Short mmCIF file of C-alpha atoms in Angstrom, two decimals:
data_model
loop_
_atom_site.label_atom_id
_atom_site.label_comp_id
_atom_site.label_asym_id
_atom_site.label_seq_id
_atom_site.Cartn_x
_atom_site.Cartn_y
_atom_site.Cartn_z
CA ARG E 126 5.29 -14.82 10.80
CA LEU E 127 8.72 -13.29 10.07
CA LEU E 128 9.35 -12.54 13.75
CA ASN E 129 8.52 -16.13 14.68
CA SER E 130 10.68 -17.75 11.98
CA ASN E 131 13.24 -20.31 13.07
CA PRO E 132 16.81 -19.56 11.85
CA ASP E 133 17.27 -23.29 11.31
CA GLN E 134 14.46 -23.20 8.74
CA LEU E 135 16.21 -20.36 6.93
CA THR E 136 19.43 -22.40 6.87
CA GLY E 137 17.48 -25.05 4.97
CA GLU E 138 16.31 -22.44 2.47
CA ILE E 139 19.88 -21.21 2.00
CA LYS E 140 20.95 -24.77 1.11
CA THR E 141 18.09 -24.97 -1.40
CA PHE E 142 19.11 -21.73 -3.13
CA ASN E 143 22.83 -21.83 -2.39
CA ALA E 144 23.79 -21.57 -6.06
CA GLN E 145 21.96 -18.27 -6.40
CA LEU E 146 22.04 -16.64 -2.96
CA SER E 147 25.07 -14.68 -1.84
CA ALA E 148 24.21 -15.46 1.82
CA LYS E 149 25.66 -18.76 3.04
CA PRO E 150 25.39 -20.74 6.30
CA GLY E 151 27.07 -18.55 8.92
CA SER E 152 25.40 -15.40 7.58
CA THR E 153 22.98 -13.39 9.69
CA VAL E 154 19.23 -13.52 9.14
CA SER E 155 19.48 -9.95 7.85
CA GLU E 156 22.08 -10.92 5.23
CA PHE E 157 19.91 -13.84 4.16
CA TYR E 158 16.86 -11.63 3.54
CA GLN E 159 18.92 -9.01 1.74
CA SER E 160 20.36 -11.71 -0.51
CA LEU E 161 16.91 -13.16 -1.17
CA TYR E 162 15.53 -9.71 -1.98
CA GLN E 163 18.29 -9.09 -4.53
CA LEU E 164 17.35 -12.40 -6.14
CA GLN E 165 13.72 -11.26 -6.36
CA LEU E 166 14.73 -7.93 -7.90
CA LYS E 167 16.65 -9.77 -10.60
CA TYR E 168 14.50 -12.80 -11.37
CA TYR E 169 11.09 -12.57 -9.74
CA ARG E 170 9.70 -9.04 -9.41
CA ASN E 171 6.59 -9.98 -7.46
CA GLU E 172 4.02 -7.67 -5.89
CA TYR E 173 6.03 -7.33 -2.67
CA VAL E 174 9.00 -5.95 -4.61
CA TYR E 175 6.77 -3.26 -6.12
CA LYS E 176 5.19 -2.37 -2.77
CA ASN E 177 8.61 -2.14 -1.18
CA LEU E 178 9.93 0.17 -3.90
CA ILE E 179 6.79 2.35 -3.83
CA THR E 180 7.14 2.72 -0.06
CA ARG E 181 10.78 3.70 -0.45
CA LYS E 182 10.65 5.87 -3.59
CA ILE E 183 7.21 7.47 -3.33
CA LEU E 184 6.10 7.43 0.32
CA LEU E 185 9.54 8.34 1.67
CA GLY E 186 11.02 9.89 -1.48
CA ARG E 187 8.21 12.26 -2.48
CA HIS E 188 6.19 12.59 0.71
CA SER E 189 6.68 12.73 4.48
CA LEU E 190 5.69 10.34 7.25
CA ASN E 191 4.39 13.37 9.13
CA THR E 192 1.81 14.20 6.47
CA THR E 193 1.17 10.97 4.56
CA VAL E 194 -0.46 7.67 5.53
CA GLN E 195 -0.05 4.53 3.42
CA MET E 196 -2.47 1.61 3.49
CA GLY E 197 -1.85 -1.72 1.77
CA GLU E 198 -4.42 -4.28 0.60
CA PHE E 199 -7.20 -1.74 1.09
CA ALA E 200 -10.72 -3.01 0.32
CA ILE E 201 -12.62 -0.78 -2.11
CA GLY E 202 -15.92 -2.19 -3.34
CA ARG E 203 -15.30 -5.50 -5.13
CA SER E 204 -11.58 -4.80 -5.41
CA ILE E 205 -8.50 -4.72 -3.19
CA ALA E 206 -6.22 -1.76 -3.88
CA ASP E 207 -2.55 -2.68 -3.61
CA LEU E 208 -1.70 0.65 -1.98
CA VAL E 209 -3.55 3.82 -1.01
CA MET E 210 -1.71 6.98 0.05
CA VAL E 211 -3.49 9.82 1.84
CA ASN E 212 -2.14 13.30 2.53
CA GLY E 213 -3.60 16.46 1.01
CA ARG E 214 -5.19 14.12 -1.51
CA CYS E 215 -5.89 10.40 -1.88
CA GLU E 216 -4.09 8.29 -4.48
CA VAL E 217 -4.70 4.63 -5.34
CA TYR E 218 -1.80 2.54 -6.69
CA GLU E 219 -2.65 -0.58 -8.68
CA ILE E 220 0.34 -2.85 -9.31
CA LYS E 221 0.55 -4.91 -12.49
CA THR E 222 3.60 -7.19 -12.45
CA GLU E 223 4.98 -9.06 -15.42
CA LEU E 224 2.83 -12.02 -14.30
CA ASP E 225 -0.41 -9.97 -14.42
CA SER E 226 -2.71 -8.90 -17.23
CA PRO E 227 -5.09 -5.95 -17.70
CA ALA E 228 -8.10 -8.32 -17.50
CA LYS E 229 -9.42 -7.11 -14.11
CA LEU E 230 -8.58 -3.46 -14.67
CA LYS E 231 -12.04 -2.36 -15.86
CA THR E 232 -13.70 -3.54 -12.62
CA GLN E 233 -10.85 -2.23 -10.48
CA LEU E 234 -10.96 1.23 -12.04
CA SER E 235 -14.73 1.42 -11.58
CA ASP E 236 -14.33 0.72 -7.86
CA TYR E 237 -11.31 2.96 -7.38
CA ARG E 238 -12.99 5.95 -9.07
CA ALA E 239 -15.81 5.69 -6.53
CA PHE E 240 -13.24 6.12 -3.75
CA SER E 241 -10.52 8.42 -5.09
CA PRO E 242 -10.09 11.05 -7.83
CA TYR E 243 -6.46 9.99 -8.40
CA ILE E 244 -5.52 6.52 -9.66
CA ASN E 245 -2.11 5.16 -10.67
CA ILE E 246 -0.90 2.04 -12.45
CA VAL E 247 2.55 0.76 -11.52
CA THR E 248 4.08 -1.78 -13.90
CA HIS E 249 7.38 -2.88 -15.42
CA GLU E 250 8.89 -1.11 -18.41
CA ASN E 251 9.06 -4.45 -20.27
CA ILE E 252 5.24 -4.57 -20.42
CA ALA E 253 4.48 -0.85 -20.46
CA VAL E 254 2.82 -1.14 -23.87
CA LYS E 255 -0.08 -3.04 -22.25
CA TYR E 256 -0.98 -0.07 -20.06
CA GLU E 257 0.21 3.13 -21.77
CA ASN E 258 -2.92 3.63 -23.90
CA ILE E 259 -5.21 2.73 -20.99
CA ALA E 260 -3.46 5.26 -18.75
CA LYS E 261 -3.60 7.98 -21.39
CA LYS E 262 -7.27 7.46 -22.26
CA GLN E 263 -8.41 7.04 -18.67
CA GLY E 264 -6.33 9.86 -17.15
CA LEU E 265 -4.41 7.48 -14.90
CA GLY E 266 -1.00 8.04 -13.41
CA LEU E 267 1.61 5.67 -14.82
CA TRP E 268 4.78 4.57 -13.02
CA LEU E 269 7.30 2.20 -14.59
CA LEU E 270 9.74 -0.05 -12.75
CA THR E 271 12.94 -0.03 -14.79
CA ASN E 272 15.45 -2.83 -15.27
CA ARG E 273 17.68 -0.91 -12.87
CA ASN E 274 14.95 -1.16 -10.20
CA GLN E 275 14.09 2.53 -10.30
CA LEU E 276 10.53 3.87 -10.37
CA ARG E 277 9.98 6.35 -13.21
CA LEU E 278 6.92 8.58 -13.40
CA ILE E 279 5.57 8.66 -16.97
CA GLN E 280 2.27 10.44 -16.37
CA GLU E 281 0.64 12.15 -13.40
CA PRO E 282 -2.96 11.09 -12.62
CA ILE E 283 -5.66 13.54 -13.67
CA PHE E 284 -8.08 14.78 -10.98
CA GLN E 285 -11.41 13.01 -11.66
CA PRO E 286 -13.94 13.39 -8.82
CA GLU E 287 -17.04 12.65 -10.91
CA GLY E 288 -17.22 8.96 -9.98
CA LEU E 289 -17.04 9.37 -6.19
CA ASN E 290 -19.70 7.32 -4.42
CA VAL E 291 -20.70 7.95 -0.79
CA GLU E 292 -21.84 4.38 -0.06
CA LEU E 293 -18.65 2.79 -1.41
CA MET E 294 -16.45 5.27 0.48
CA MET E 295 -18.41 4.66 3.67
CA ARG E 296 -18.16 0.87 3.35
CA SER E 297 -14.38 1.21 2.94
CA LEU E 298 -14.10 2.82 6.39
CA ARG E 299 -14.21 1.40 9.88
CA LYS E 300 -17.31 2.17 11.95
CA PRO E 301 -15.64 4.85 14.16
CA GLU E 302 -14.17 6.40 11.01
CA TYR E 303 -17.41 6.92 9.12
CA ASP E 304 -18.99 8.15 12.36
CA ALA E 305 -16.20 10.73 12.59
CA VAL E 306 -16.87 11.85 9.01
CA LEU E 307 -20.58 12.28 9.74
CA ALA E 308 -19.96 14.06 13.05
CA ALA E 309 -17.59 16.49 11.31
CA ASN E 310 -20.38 17.39 8.90
CA PHE E 311 -23.54 17.16 11.02
CA GLY E 312 -22.33 17.57 14.61
CA THR E 313 -23.34 15.20 17.43
CA LEU E 314 -24.89 11.97 16.13
CA ASP E 315 -27.97 10.31 17.59
CA ALA E 316 -27.66 6.83 19.10
CA VAL E 317 -28.79 4.06 16.76
CA PRO E 318 -29.64 0.38 17.54
CA GLY E 319 -26.97 -2.02 16.31
CA ILE E 320 -29.15 -3.83 13.80
CA GLN E 321 -30.03 -0.56 12.05
CA TYR E 322 -26.67 1.12 12.50
CA PHE E 323 -25.24 1.18 8.99
CA ARG E 324 -28.60 1.84 7.36
CA GLU E 325 -29.30 4.86 9.57
CA ARG E 326 -25.79 6.23 9.23
CA PHE E 327 -25.90 5.78 5.47
CA ALA E 328 -29.24 7.61 5.29
CA LEU E 329 -27.42 10.54 6.87
CA ALA E 330 -24.31 10.18 4.69
CA ARG E 331 -26.25 10.21 1.43
CA GLN E 332 -27.35 13.76 2.22
CA MET E 333 -23.73 14.85 1.72
CA GLU E 334 -22.12 15.75 -1.58
CA PRO E 335 -19.68 12.93 -2.51
CA TYR E 336 -16.66 15.23 -2.69
CA VAL E 337 -17.49 16.74 0.72
CA PHE E 338 -17.65 13.23 2.20
CA HIS E 339 -14.37 12.40 0.45
CA ARG E 340 -12.51 15.43 1.86
CA LEU E 341 -13.68 14.69 5.40
CA MET E 342 -12.77 11.02 4.89
CA LEU E 343 -9.17 12.04 4.15
CA ASP E 344 -8.93 13.84 7.49
CA VAL E 345 -10.09 10.66 9.23
CA LEU E 346 -7.80 8.29 7.31
CA LYS E 347 -4.76 10.46 8.06
CA LYS E 348 -5.17 9.40 11.68
CA ARG E 349 -3.97 5.89 10.77
CA GLN E 350 -0.45 6.99 11.63
CA LEU E 351 2.58 4.86 12.46
CA LYS E 352 3.08 4.17 16.17
CA LYS E 353 6.84 4.79 15.98
CA PRO E 354 7.84 6.61 12.75
CA THR E 355 11.41 7.18 13.99
CA LEU E 356 11.93 3.47 14.60
CA PHE E 357 10.36 2.68 11.22
CA GLN E 358 12.86 4.88 9.42
CA ARG E 359 15.73 3.29 11.35
CA GLY E 360 14.49 -0.17 10.33
CA CYS E 361 14.39 0.94 6.69
CA GLU E 362 18.15 1.05 6.54
CA LEU E 363 17.74 -2.49 5.19
CA ASP E 364 16.31 -2.57 1.65
CA PRO E 365 13.96 -5.57 1.91
CA PHE E 366 11.90 -4.23 4.79
CA TYR E 367 10.41 -0.84 3.83
CA TYR E 368 6.90 -2.07 3.05
CA LEU E 369 6.94 -4.85 5.65
CA LEU E 370 7.81 -2.59 8.56
CA TYR E 371 5.29 0.05 7.55
CA ALA E 372 2.52 -2.56 7.22
CA LEU E 373 3.38 -4.21 10.56
CA ASN E 374 3.36 -0.83 12.38
CA LEU E 375 5.41 -2.29 15.24
CA THR E 376 5.69 -1.10 18.81
CA GLU E 377 9.10 -0.36 20.34
CA LYS E 378 9.14 -3.79 22.01
CA GLU E 379 8.33 -5.50 18.71
CA TYR E 380 11.10 -3.56 16.91
CA LEU E 381 13.56 -4.79 19.53
CA LYS E 382 12.44 -8.37 18.91
CA PHE E 383 12.74 -7.82 15.16
CA ASN E 384 16.32 -6.54 15.45
CA ILE E 385 17.34 -9.44 17.68
CA PHE E 386 15.93 -11.83 15.09
CA LEU E 387 17.78 -10.12 12.21
CA ASN E 388 21.12 -10.34 13.98
CA GLN E 389 20.92 -14.07 14.66
CA THR E 390 23.47 -16.23 12.86
CA LEU E 391 22.28 -18.97 10.54
#
């Protein structure tokens, strides 16, 4: 959607927010989005802001694109994890903005524990009191977004593999991915009719210890690499686009189109 935006539409948005945005008509599209992002950081720290900062401060700040894969909006059971990072281990990041509440957390944690031994909550320091006791009692990692827009680690997640569930992990994977997990454990797989496919593959998977399935799953998920990591890092020179560019996983041609769009004048 961003790549297909019309600069004239953005000019209209600038006029709507002209009292608050530093970008004015005559600015580039890039300057407009940077101005809008600064406004979000100050007044409306939505989920995108958190995802963008996690991508910048944790994925790129603590890890490496060569060894770590990040997945956003990842379906796990009845829940959708905001972010999952996979390298030597798997970590789930659940974002709770100032507009959220802990109401869904019990269900989310139940699902996440079936998929990963490491779970983190990321929230704002203004509402940390809502989640500190939960994190401590449940052995969750806790990250706080400060008023200076820094991410501060309060508590590392505790390794808890007891809740891992083979069926839930398998249902979180794509068909070729769970086949790869099973082949790594059992060798060549027999052909199975389409209508019985999942049932037969699951009958095989349930013979595995959950943590064994989990470890092999990590090897498979790490193959969800960026197409052009060098171009991604170049695109991240602009603050608003860390998470967006990683999630889009653009080709070289698409990056070129993106840069042309950013440099247009409004």
